[in-house]
Tab-separated table of C-alpha atoms in Angstrom:
chain	number	residue	atom	x	y	z
A	1	MET	CA	-0.384	-0.088	-0.291
A	2	GLN	CA	1.297	3.258	-0.671
A	3	ARG	CA	1.975	6.173	1.547
A	4	ARG	CA	-0.223	9.318	1.593
A	5	PHE	CA	1.780	12.314	0.929
A	6	GLN	CA	1.155	14.707	3.669
A	7	LYS	CA	1.961	18.451	3.934
A	8	ARG	CA	4.062	18.362	7.556
A	9	VAL	CA	7.107	19.791	8.082
A	10	PHE	CA	10.809	18.693	8.466
A	11	PRO	CA	12.672	21.182	10.158
A	12	THR	CA	15.170	20.923	7.456
A	13	LEU	CA	13.430	21.323	4.197
A	14	LEU	CA	10.427	22.566	5.124
A	15	VAL	CA	10.386	27.084	4.699
A	16	VAL	CA	7.989	28.506	6.844
A	17	PHE	CA	7.525	32.611	5.643
A	18	LEU	CA	5.879	35.236	4.692
A	19	MET	CA	5.627	37.604	1.664
A	20	ALA	CA	5.048	41.011	1.378
A	21	THR	CA	1.686	41.661	0.558
A	22	LEU	CA	-1.652	43.619	0.971
A	23	PRO	CA	-4.999	44.606	0.355
A	24	SER	CA	-6.512	43.384	-2.662
A	25	MET	CA	-9.472	46.023	-1.924
A	26	ALA	CA	-9.380	49.285	-4.202
A	27	LEU	CA	-6.849	51.738	-2.653
A	28	SER	CA	-8.184	55.514	-1.713
A	29	GLU	CA	-6.318	58.091	-4.474
A	30	GLN	CA	-3.716	55.610	-5.824
A	31	PRO	CA	-0.207	57.748	-7.141
A	32	ALA	CA	0.232	57.534	-10.817
A	33	GLY	CA	-3.269	55.387	-11.544
A	34	ILE	CA	-1.424	51.990	-9.895
A	35	THR	CA	-4.058	49.254	-8.445
A	36	SER	CA	-3.651	48.240	-5.360
A	37	ASP	CA	-2.167	45.270	-7.532
A	38	GLU	CA	-0.567	46.675	-8.839
A	39	ALA	CA	0.851	48.513	-5.393
A	40	VAL	CA	1.881	44.505	-4.232
A	41	LEU	CA	3.473	43.616	-7.603
A	42	LEU	CA	6.107	46.638	-7.052
A	43	SER	CA	6.257	46.257	-3.426
A	44	HIS	CA	9.416	44.127	-4.359
A	45	LEU	CA	11.550	46.763	-5.306
A	46	PRO	CA	13.432	48.885	-1.959
A	47	ASP	CA	13.453	52.366	-3.360
A	48	GLN	CA	10.157	52.927	-6.702
A	49	GLN	CA	8.382	55.795	-4.342
A	50	ILE	CA	4.967	55.810	-6.645
A	51	GLY	CA	4.325	59.480	-7.129
A	52	LYS	CA	6.873	61.124	-6.667
A	53	GLU	CA	8.560	62.910	-9.413
A	54	PHE	CA	12.014	62.160	-10.811
A	55	PRO	CA	14.697	62.933	-13.402
A	56	LYS	CA	13.709	60.645	-16.731
A	57	GLY	CA	16.114	58.562	-17.502
A	58	GLU	CA	17.019	56.775	-21.289
A	59	THR	CA	14.738	53.605	-22.061
A	60	ILE	CA	16.002	50.444	-21.238
A	61	ASN	CA	16.233	48.134	-22.793
A	62	VAL	CA	15.896	44.568	-22.029
A	63	GLY	CA	15.797	40.854	-24.292
A	64	PHE	CA	13.765	37.910	-24.679
A	65	LEU	CA	15.732	35.418	-26.395
A	66	ALA	CA	13.236	32.154	-26.741
A	67	ALA	CA	11.580	29.633	-28.585
A	68	LEU	CA	8.159	31.146	-29.361
A	69	SER	CA	7.004	28.466	-31.894
A	70	GLY	CA	8.374	24.928	-31.941
A	71	PRO	CA	8.317	21.573	-29.104
A	72	ASP	CA	10.137	23.613	-27.200
A	73	ALA	CA	7.708	27.253	-26.515
A	74	GLY	CA	5.821	26.296	-23.684
A	75	TRP	CA	9.109	27.054	-21.911
A	76	GLY	CA	9.228	30.817	-23.865
A	77	LEU	CA	6.203	32.232	-25.233
A	78	PRO	CA	4.224	31.774	-22.474
A	79	GLY	CA	6.736	33.914	-20.048
A	80	VAL	CA	6.459	37.128	-22.628
A	81	THR	CA	3.225	37.537	-20.589
A	82	GLY	CA	4.597	37.855	-16.462
A	83	ASN	CA	7.582	39.935	-17.962
A	84	SER	CA	5.108	42.266	-19.662
A	85	ILE	CA	2.717	43.213	-16.629
A	86	TRP	CA	6.076	43.545	-14.844
A	87	ILE	CA	7.484	45.866	-17.581
A	88	ASP	CA	4.275	47.723	-18.041
A	89	THR	CA	3.345	48.651	-14.376
A	90	VAL	CA	6.158	49.774	-13.396
A	91	ASN	CA	6.155	52.078	-16.482
A	92	LYS	CA	2.944	53.400	-15.176
A	93	THR	CA	5.412	54.683	-12.211
A	94	GLY	CA	7.620	56.960	-14.579
A	95	GLY	CA	10.080	53.782	-15.208
A	96	LEU	CA	12.572	52.109	-13.348
A	97	LEU	CA	13.904	54.361	-10.332
A	98	VAL	CA	17.745	54.020	-9.473
A	99	GLY	CA	20.341	56.316	-8.364
A	100	GLY	CA	17.796	59.408	-8.840
A	101	LYS	CA	16.347	59.315	-11.883
A	102	ARG	CA	13.097	56.932	-13.348
A	103	TYR	CA	13.802	54.925	-16.141
A	104	PRO	CA	11.315	53.402	-18.836
A	105	LEU	CA	12.279	49.425	-19.577
A	106	LYS	CA	10.731	48.228	-22.605
A	107	MET	CA	11.350	43.983	-24.233
A	108	HIS	CA	12.099	43.344	-27.096
A	109	GLN	CA	11.654	39.295	-28.139
A	110	PHE	CA	13.424	37.201	-30.694
A	111	ASP	CA	12.238	33.530	-31.294
A	112	ASP	CA	15.280	31.256	-31.811
A	113	GLU	CA	13.123	28.056	-31.501
A	114	ALA	CA	15.664	27.180	-29.380
A	115	ASN	CA	17.994	26.006	-32.013
A	116	ALA	CA	21.537	27.435	-31.542
A	117	SER	CA	22.561	29.387	-34.611
A	118	LYS	CA	19.147	31.428	-34.424
A	119	ALA	CA	20.285	32.486	-30.678
A	120	LEU	CA	23.364	33.594	-31.635
A	121	GLN	CA	21.783	35.579	-34.495
A	122	GLY	CA	19.016	36.990	-32.290
A	123	ALA	CA	21.293	37.799	-29.350
A	124	ARG	CA	23.733	40.122	-32.054
A	125	GLN	CA	20.249	42.142	-33.422
A	126	LEU	CA	19.451	42.260	-29.655
A	127	VAL	CA	22.278	43.776	-28.815
A	128	LEU	CA	23.484	45.455	-30.790
A	129	GLU	CA	20.394	47.078	-32.897
A	130	HIS	CA	18.545	47.590	-29.401
A	131	ASP	CA	21.180	47.343	-26.854
A	132	VAL	CA	19.186	45.645	-24.058
A	133	LYS	CA	21.786	45.136	-20.975
A	134	PHE	CA	19.273	42.245	-19.455
A	135	ILE	CA	18.226	38.965	-21.655
A	136	ASN	CA	16.041	36.119	-20.556
A	137	ALA	CA	16.153	33.074	-22.389
A	138	ILE	CA	15.649	29.282	-21.554
A	139	GLY	CA	19.364	28.197	-21.659
A	140	GLY	CA	21.194	24.786	-22.856
A	141	ASP	CA	22.914	24.699	-26.719
A	142	PRO	CA	22.057	28.647	-27.746
A	143	ALA	CA	23.413	29.839	-24.164
A	144	ASN	CA	26.409	28.123	-25.277
A	145	ALA	CA	26.232	29.400	-28.370
A	146	THR	CA	26.024	33.552	-27.096
A	147	ALA	CA	27.906	33.320	-24.038
A	148	PRO	CA	30.451	34.027	-25.496
A	149	PHE	CA	29.276	37.379	-27.481
A	150	LEU	CA	27.484	38.287	-24.216
A	151	THR	CA	30.081	38.079	-22.681
A	152	LYS	CA	32.393	40.060	-24.845
A	153	HIS	CA	29.448	43.163	-24.851
A	154	LYS	CA	28.149	42.507	-20.754
A	155	VAL	CA	24.752	41.135	-20.904
A	156	ILE	CA	23.566	39.961	-18.469
A	157	TYR	CA	22.311	36.297	-20.108
A	158	ALA	CA	19.961	35.114	-17.914
A	159	SER	CA	19.087	31.247	-18.100
A	160	LEU	CA	15.780	28.764	-16.856
A	161	VAL	CA	19.095	26.547	-15.539
A	162	PRO	CA	21.563	26.807	-13.923
A	163	THR	CA	24.154	24.549	-15.856
A	164	ASP	CA	24.870	27.101	-18.128
A	165	MET	CA	26.599	28.670	-15.495
A	166	HIS	CA	30.264	29.046	-15.542
A	167	PRO	CA	33.092	30.717	-14.264
A	168	LYS	CA	34.911	31.600	-17.767
A	169	ARG	CA	30.869	33.122	-18.273
A	170	PRO	CA	30.652	35.982	-16.064
A	171	TYR	CA	26.844	37.299	-17.463
A	172	VAL	CA	25.056	34.248	-17.500
A	173	VAL	CA	22.633	33.833	-14.099
A	174	ALA	CA	20.200	31.305	-13.130
A	175	GLY	CA	17.977	29.972	-10.359
A	176	GLY	CA	14.865	32.116	-12.344
A	177	ASP	CA	13.735	28.626	-11.774
A	178	VAL	CA	14.245	26.366	-9.549
A	179	THR	CA	16.210	23.819	-11.890
A	180	PRO	CA	18.119	21.313	-11.303
A	181	GLN	CA	16.740	21.383	-7.684
A	182	CYS	CA	13.176	20.388	-8.079
A	183	ASN	CA	14.272	17.384	-10.883
A	184	MET	CA	16.848	16.487	-7.666
A	185	PHE	CA	13.734	16.676	-5.287
A	186	ASN	CA	11.720	14.610	-6.983
A	187	ALA	CA	13.385	11.624	-5.687
A	188	LEU	CA	12.876	12.691	-2.260
A	189	LEU	CA	9.538	13.277	-2.971
A	190	ALA	CA	8.659	9.837	-5.130
A	191	LYS	CA	10.415	7.920	-1.911
A	192	MET	CA	8.196	9.035	0.286
A	193	VAL	CA	5.215	7.800	-1.605
A	194	LEU	CA	5.929	4.256	-2.540
A	195	PRO	CA	6.372	1.454	-0.776
A	196	SER	CA	9.649	1.768	1.961
A	197	GLU	CA	12.790	-0.770	1.230
A	198	LYS	CA	11.554	-3.027	3.374
A	199	GLU	CA	8.210	-2.817	2.652
A	200	LEU	CA	9.079	-4.391	-1.261
A	201	GLY	CA	12.146	-6.433	0.521
A	202	ARG	CA	14.342	-4.765	-3.261
A	203	PRO	CA	15.564	-1.355	-3.343
A	204	LEU	CA	13.421	1.039	-5.119
A	205	ARG	CA	13.846	1.273	-8.702
A	206	TYR	CA	14.108	4.578	-10.347
A	207	ALA	CA	14.218	5.079	-14.763
A	208	LEU	CA	14.320	8.925	-16.440
A	209	THR	CA	14.428	9.620	-20.302
A	210	THR	CA	13.752	12.640	-22.011
A	211	GLN	CA	14.864	13.904	-25.053
A	212	ASP	CA	18.969	14.318	-25.950
A	213	ASP	CA	20.288	18.219	-24.904
A	214	ILE	CA	22.646	19.681	-23.601
A	215	MET	CA	20.629	21.440	-20.786
A	216	SER	CA	18.402	17.672	-20.470
A	217	ARG	CA	22.038	15.850	-20.067
A	218	GLN	CA	23.272	18.705	-17.135
A	219	VAL	CA	19.976	18.429	-15.432
A	220	GLY	CA	19.935	14.603	-15.664
A	221	ALA	CA	22.893	14.306	-13.654
A	222	TRP	CA	22.103	15.889	-11.198
A	223	GLU	CA	18.868	14.432	-10.446
A	224	ILE	CA	20.366	10.577	-11.152
A	225	GLY	CA	22.774	11.806	-8.541
A	226	ALA	CA	19.682	12.691	-5.736
A	227	ALA	CA	18.362	9.647	-6.778
A	228	ILE	CA	21.525	7.645	-5.826
A	229	ALA	CA	21.499	9.454	-2.499
A	230	MET	CA	18.176	8.547	-1.888
A	231	GLY	CA	18.806	4.768	-2.648
A	232	PHE	CA	17.251	4.339	-5.628
A	233	GLU	CA	19.096	1.978	-8.047
A	234	ILE	CA	18.584	3.624	-10.909
A	235	VAL	CA	17.472	0.612	-13.920
A	236	TYR	CA	17.440	3.472	-16.720
A	237	GLU	CA	18.676	5.708	-18.143
A	238	LYS	CA	18.479	7.051	-21.319
A	239	PHE	CA	17.611	9.787	-23.923
A	240	PHE	CA	16.135	9.958	-26.826
A	241	SER	CA	16.153	12.356	-30.476
A	242	ALA	CA	14.941	15.796	-29.980
A	243	GLU	CA	13.287	15.093	-33.490
A	244	GLY	CA	10.952	11.941	-32.350
A	245	THR	CA	7.611	11.501	-32.657
A	246	ASP	CA	6.530	8.276	-31.926
A	247	PHE	CA	7.009	7.766	-28.115
A	248	ALA	CA	5.306	4.030	-27.983
A	249	PRO	CA	8.251	2.171	-27.598
A	250	ILE	CA	10.577	4.716	-25.458
A	251	VAL	CA	7.371	3.764	-22.684
A	252	THR	CA	7.879	0.370	-23.846
A	253	ALA	CA	11.492	0.435	-22.992
A	254	LEU	CA	10.693	1.956	-19.991
A	255	MET	CA	8.657	0.503	-18.518
A	256	ALA	CA	10.511	-3.147	-19.199
A	257	THR	CA	13.055	-2.145	-16.727
A	258	ASN	CA	9.786	-2.358	-14.406
A	259	PRO	CA	10.137	1.063	-12.916
A	260	ASP	CA	8.443	2.372	-9.606
A	261	VAL	CA	9.305	5.719	-10.603
A	262	ILE	CA	9.793	7.398	-14.256
A	263	SER	CA	11.120	10.503	-14.761
A	264	LEU	CA	10.503	12.732	-17.908
A	265	CYS	CA	12.959	15.183	-16.749
A	266	GLU	CA	13.464	18.415	-19.295
A	267	ALA	CA	11.057	16.485	-21.114
A	268	TRP	CA	10.055	19.483	-23.610
A	269	PRO	CA	6.692	20.848	-22.700
A	270	GLU	CA	5.136	19.053	-26.188
A	271	TYR	CA	6.815	15.853	-25.722
A	272	GLN	CA	5.999	15.153	-21.768
A	273	THR	CA	1.692	15.500	-23.133
A	274	LEU	CA	3.128	13.097	-25.838
A	275	LEU	CA	4.496	10.721	-22.679
A	276	TRP	CA	2.178	11.065	-20.216
A	277	GLU	CA	-0.519	9.476	-23.014
A	278	GLN	CA	1.391	6.536	-23.728
A	279	LEU	CA	2.038	5.300	-20.190
A	280	TYR	CA	-2.421	6.016	-20.186
A	281	LEU	CA	-2.436	3.671	-22.952
A	282	GLN	CA	0.368	1.161	-21.324
A	283	GLY	CA	-0.640	1.067	-18.317
A	284	PHE	CA	2.278	2.478	-15.683
A	285	LYS	CA	1.076	1.308	-12.565
A	286	GLY	CA	4.127	4.170	-10.374
A	287	VAL	CA	4.816	7.218	-9.520
A	288	VAL	CA	5.409	9.562	-12.112
A	289	VAL	CA	7.959	12.638	-11.987
A	290	GLN	CA	9.282	15.188	-14.043
A	291	ASN	CA	10.226	19.498	-14.443
A	292	TYR	CA	7.555	20.854	-15.821
A	293	ALA	CA	3.504	19.530	-16.170
A	294	ASP	CA	1.403	21.847	-18.116
A	295	TRP	CA	-1.778	20.104	-17.241
A	296	GLU	CA	-3.920	21.940	-19.467
A	297	THR	CA	-2.654	20.234	-22.187
A	298	ASN	CA	-2.461	17.019	-20.847
A	299	LEU	CA	-5.588	16.177	-19.704
A	300	THR	CA	-6.595	16.444	-22.891
A	301	LYS	CA	-4.663	13.115	-23.928
A	302	ILE	CA	-5.765	10.816	-20.704
A	303	PRO	CA	-8.761	10.878	-17.746
A	304	ALA	CA	-7.790	13.447	-15.009
A	305	GLU	CA	-7.815	10.042	-12.644
A	306	PHE	CA	-5.228	8.535	-13.862
A	307	PRO	CA	-1.932	11.772	-12.565
A	308	ALA	CA	-3.834	11.865	-9.295
A	309	ALA	CA	-2.760	7.760	-9.392
A	310	ARG	CA	0.214	8.367	-10.192
A	311	HIS	CA	1.183	11.541	-7.802
A	312	ALA	CA	2.114	13.438	-10.989
A	313	ILE	CA	4.954	15.367	-9.187
A	314	ASP	CA	6.806	18.518	-10.971
A	315	SER	CA	7.594	21.803	-9.793
A	316	PHE	CA	6.849	25.576	-11.178
A	317	PRO	CA	3.423	26.115	-9.174
A	318	LEU	CA	0.835	28.393	-10.472
A	319	MET	CA	0.444	31.028	-9.237
A	320	ASP	CA	-3.475	30.787	-8.774
A	321	ASP	CA	-2.800	27.477	-5.868
A	322	PRO	CA	-4.569	28.679	-3.413
A	323	TRP	CA	-1.145	27.383	-1.529
A	324	TRP	CA	0.321	31.398	-1.828
A	325	GLY	CA	-3.429	33.364	-0.047
A	326	GLU	CA	-5.123	35.330	-1.108
A	327	TYR	CA	-4.257	38.572	-0.253
A	328	SER	CA	-0.097	37.625	-1.651
A	329	TRP	CA	1.956	38.531	-4.561
A	330	GLN	CA	1.230	35.444	-6.165
A	331	ALA	CA	-3.082	35.944	-5.758
A	332	SER	CA	-2.320	40.109	-6.893
A	333	PHE	CA	-0.474	38.220	-10.570
A	334	THR	CA	-3.102	36.285	-11.292
A	335	ARG	CA	-5.670	38.664	-10.946
A	336	LEU	CA	-3.338	41.282	-13.394
A	337	TRP	CA	-2.911	38.760	-14.963
A	338	ASN	CA	-6.485	37.191	-15.758
A	339	ALA	CA	-7.664	41.161	-16.178
A	340	ARG	CA	-5.030	40.955	-19.708
A	341	TYR	CA	-4.510	37.389	-20.833
A	342	GLY	CA	-7.766	35.605	-19.243
A	343	PRO	CA	-10.859	34.782	-21.129
A	344	GLY	CA	-12.442	37.509	-22.759
A	345	ALA	CA	-9.340	40.506	-21.799
A	346	PRO	CA	-8.227	42.104	-23.849
A	347	GLU	CA	-4.673	39.715	-25.217
A	348	ASP	CA	-6.391	36.577	-24.738
A	349	VAL	CA	-3.923	33.854	-25.208
A	350	LYS	CA	-7.021	31.041	-24.678
A	351	ARG	CA	-5.126	29.453	-22.296
A	352	LYS	CA	-5.101	29.414	-18.636
A	353	MET	CA	-1.954	30.730	-17.250
A	354	THR	CA	0.062	27.922	-16.044
A	355	GLY	CA	4.215	28.265	-14.554
A	356	ILE	CA	5.797	29.540	-17.252
A	357	ASP	CA	3.795	32.910	-17.094
A	358	TRP	CA	5.534	34.337	-14.419
A	359	ASP	CA	8.951	32.058	-14.763
A	360	HIS	CA	11.166	34.335	-16.874
A	361	ALA	CA	9.899	37.468	-14.786
A	362	VAL	CA	11.734	35.563	-11.637
A	363	TRP	CA	14.890	36.862	-12.524
A	364	LEU	CA	14.084	39.837	-14.099
A	365	ILE	CA	12.620	41.458	-10.859
A	366	PRO	CA	15.580	41.073	-9.188
A	367	TRP	CA	18.092	42.281	-12.077
A	368	CYS	CA	15.924	45.434	-11.096
A	369	ILE	CA	15.651	45.190	-7.510
A	370	GLY	CA	19.499	45.141	-7.860
A	371	ALA	CA	19.801	47.799	-10.630
A	372	GLN	CA	18.442	50.521	-7.311
A	373	VAL	CA	20.982	49.067	-5.371
A	374	ALA	CA	24.104	49.489	-6.760
A	375	GLY	CA	22.333	52.764	-9.055
A	376	ALA	CA	22.758	54.572	-4.785
A	377	GLU	CA	26.583	54.418	-4.986
A	378	THR	CA	26.026	56.334	-9.095
A	379	PRO	CA	23.368	58.956	-8.894
A	380	GLY	CA	22.550	60.094	-11.958
A	381	LYS	CA	23.558	57.307	-14.514
A	382	TRP	CA	22.544	53.938	-14.832
A	383	PRO	CA	25.068	50.806	-13.428
A	384	SER	CA	27.193	48.127	-15.154
A	385	ASN	CA	25.639	44.852	-14.258
A	386	ASP	CA	28.702	43.500	-12.615
A	387	ALA	CA	27.502	46.706	-9.904
A	388	ILE	CA	24.276	44.735	-10.528
A	389	LEU	CA	25.797	41.387	-9.198
A	390	GLU	CA	28.287	42.343	-7.260
A	391	ALA	CA	25.307	44.393	-5.504
A	392	LEU	CA	22.759	41.201	-5.320
A	393	ARG	CA	25.040	39.349	-3.752
A	394	LYS	CA	26.113	41.521	-1.216
A	395	LEU	CA	22.349	41.373	0.080
A	396	PRO	CA	20.608	38.794	2.216
A	397	SER	CA	18.331	38.495	1.274
A	398	PHE	CA	16.085	40.143	-2.167
A	399	PRO	CA	11.751	39.426	-2.458
A	400	THR	CA	11.203	36.564	-4.723
A	401	ILE	CA	8.136	35.444	-6.774
A	402	LEU	CA	8.387	32.183	-4.704
A	403	GLY	CA	9.901	33.547	-1.224
A	404	PRO	CA	13.283	35.176	-0.418
A	405	GLY	CA	16.313	34.317	-2.257
A	406	HIS	CA	19.767	35.147	-1.980
A	407	MET	CA	23.179	34.362	-4.809
A	408	SER	CA	24.882	31.292	-4.547
A	409	GLY	CA	25.990	28.017	-6.963
A	410	GLN	CA	29.657	28.445	-6.176
A	411	GLU	CA	29.822	24.931	-5.205
A	412	MET	CA	27.431	23.532	-7.590
A	413	PHE	CA	27.795	25.531	-10.756
A	414	GLY	CA	31.641	27.724	-9.947
A	415	ILE	CA	30.098	31.276	-9.816
A	416	GLN	CA	27.917	32.639	-7.361
A	417	ASN	CA	25.189	34.183	-10.159
A	418	MET	CA	22.372	31.313	-8.878
A	419	ILE	CA	19.281	32.554	-6.597
A	420	GLU	CA	18.135	30.593	-3.885
A	421	GLN	CA	15.253	30.254	-2.930
A	422	PRO	CA	12.191	28.289	-1.808
A	423	VAL	CA	11.723	25.208	-4.320
A	424	PRO	CA	7.581	24.506	-4.160
A	425	MET	CA	7.123	21.349	-5.190
A	426	ASN	CA	3.849	20.244	-6.557
A	427	MET	CA	1.240	16.916	-7.540
A	428	PHE	CA	-1.549	16.323	-9.193
A	429	ASP	CA	-4.763	17.052	-7.605
A	430	LEU	CA	-8.077	14.883	-9.082
A	431	GLN	CA	-10.241	18.073	-7.334
A	432	ALA	CA	-8.787	20.728	-8.368
A	433	LYS	CA	-7.555	18.202	-11.790
A	434	ASP	CA	-4.539	20.662	-11.869
A	435	LYS	CA	-1.340	20.635	-10.036
A	436	ARG	CA	-1.771	21.814	-6.458
A	437	ILE	CA	1.660	22.527	-3.531
A	438	VAL	CA	2.108	19.632	-0.967
A	439	ALA	CA	5.246	21.119	0.115
A	440	HIS	CA	8.348	24.753	0.089
A	441	LEU	CA	11.123	23.299	0.711
A	442	ASN	CA	15.167	24.606	1.438
A	443	PHE	CA	17.421	23.065	-0.768
A	444	GLU	CA	20.634	23.429	0.855
A	445	PRO	CA	20.848	22.286	3.825
A	446	TRP	CA	18.652	18.371	2.096
A	447	TYR	CA	21.806	18.956	-0.883
A	448	ALA	CA	24.578	19.553	2.200
A	449	SER	CA	23.417	15.816	3.263
A	450	ILE	CA	24.102	15.036	0.343
A	451	LYS	CA	26.101	16.075	-2.072
A	452	ASN	CA	28.932	13.580	-2.110
A	453	VAL	CA	26.858	11.345	-3.037
A	454	VAL	CA	25.081	13.638	-6.059
A	455	LEU	CA	29.050	14.993	-7.176
A	456	GLU	CA	29.887	11.771	-8.036
A	457	ALA	CA	27.420	10.194	-10.014
A	458	VAL	CA	27.725	14.185	-11.794
A	459	LYS	CA	30.778	13.721	-12.138
A	460	GLU	CA	30.377	10.744	-13.840
A	461	ARG	CA	29.211	11.723	-16.346
A	462	GLY	CA	30.558	14.616	-17.015
A	463	GLN	CA	28.671	17.178	-16.679
A	464	TYR	CA	30.113	19.528	-13.046
A	465	TYR	CA	31.552	22.594	-14.442
A	466	THR	CA	35.394	21.318	-14.680
A	467	GLN	CA	34.481	19.232	-16.764
A	468	ARG	CA	31.966	21.752	-19.528
A	469	LYS	CA	33.395	24.574	-21.611
C-alpha cells in the first residue's frame, strides 16, 4: 500500500515565510493610477517611491531570447506575459527609479526556436540593434552559442537552468526557476509516497528519459545523483532524439525495466504530453515525476484519474494555487494576468495561466532590485551589470516570486550567479484537476547532506562545471 504524502514539517526542509502583501481591495487615490494589485507587485522593489517625481533617464532595453514556436515554446512564449506585466507596471510609475532618475523599460523579443545558430543571430540583433542590457532565455544549446558574444558585450543572459553557468561566463545567471533543485527533490518526494524498501524486499527502481540535448544531460545528471543518494537503483537512463515523434517504444522500453518511478526529467512541453499519453495507454502503475507539467494540455490526452493515481510530481507552481493565499504577491499577479490575458481579456491568449507565465520574471525583478541598490552608488547614471550582480551578491536576501532569495551557486556551478530560493513542489490534485503545491522546501541543507553522492554521479556523467567548456 502506498503511503499518502501529506504536508508536514521537515525541520531542515520546509521553509516557512511570509510574502510581503497588501490588501487587494481598492485603495483611495492610488498614485500614478496604480491599482492595489500593481502596488503589491512593485512592493518587491526597495526604492520605487510611487507617485514622487524624478528626472527621466533613457529607456533601458531588455531582451527575450527564447523559443516562441516549436516543441520548446511552452517554456518560452508564456514568459512574455509575466515580463510584460512587470515592465508595464514599472512604467506606469514613470520607470524604474535608479540613482535619482526614472528609467522606462522596454522589451524586445526574438524567437530562437531552441536553435543555437538562431539564438546567436538573435543575441546579435538584440544587442547591436536594440542595445539590450539584460536577456531572458531558456538556456541549453542557445546559452552555449551566445555566451562568448554576450560576455564580450557584458550583457546578462538569464537562463532557466544553472547548469549553463560557468566561471568563464560571468554574465550568465540562473536560478530564476528552481531547476535542477526541483528535479533532485523529485526523488525525495517519490520516495515519500512509495512503499519502503523493507516493505518491498528490494531497492526502489528509478528510470529516467527525456530528449537528447545539453540541458537534459546536465540536469538529468543532478537528478540521477539525488536518486542514488535517496537509495534508488537506476534501471534506465536514456535520451531520445529531439526529432522523435513516436513515443510508444520509448515508454515500452522504460516499463520493461519495472521501475517504481519514471522521470520525464526535462521533456519539452509538447513531448511530455505525448509521453503521458503513452504511460496511460501502456498502463504504468508507479510514480511519475518531471520538471514541468502542463495539465491543461495533458488532460486532452488522458483522464484526470491517471495522473492523480501516479502522484504526478513536478515543480513550477501556479500563481492561483490556494497555497499562496488571497492577499499575496501571487494572487495579485493572477488577477492582473487574468484581466489582461485571460478569457475575454484584451490580449486573451486562449489558455489558462501556466507555471511559465511568471517564470522568466523571477530574474528580471531581482535584476531591477540590483539596479536600484547599485544605482545608489552612481547617482544619475545607470549602473553596470558588474555592479548590479555585485550588489545582489552582497544582499543577505531579496524578494522573489517564490520567496526570499539570495545569490549562490559557487559550490555547484563554480560562480555565485544563481538565485537560491524556496523550491515549491507539486502533485496533481484530482479535485482541482491541476497541480497543487504540497511542500515549499529549502534546498541547501538537504543538498549538504547528500552532495558527496550527487557530485560523484554528476562527475561520472561528465557534467560538473570543471568538465565542461
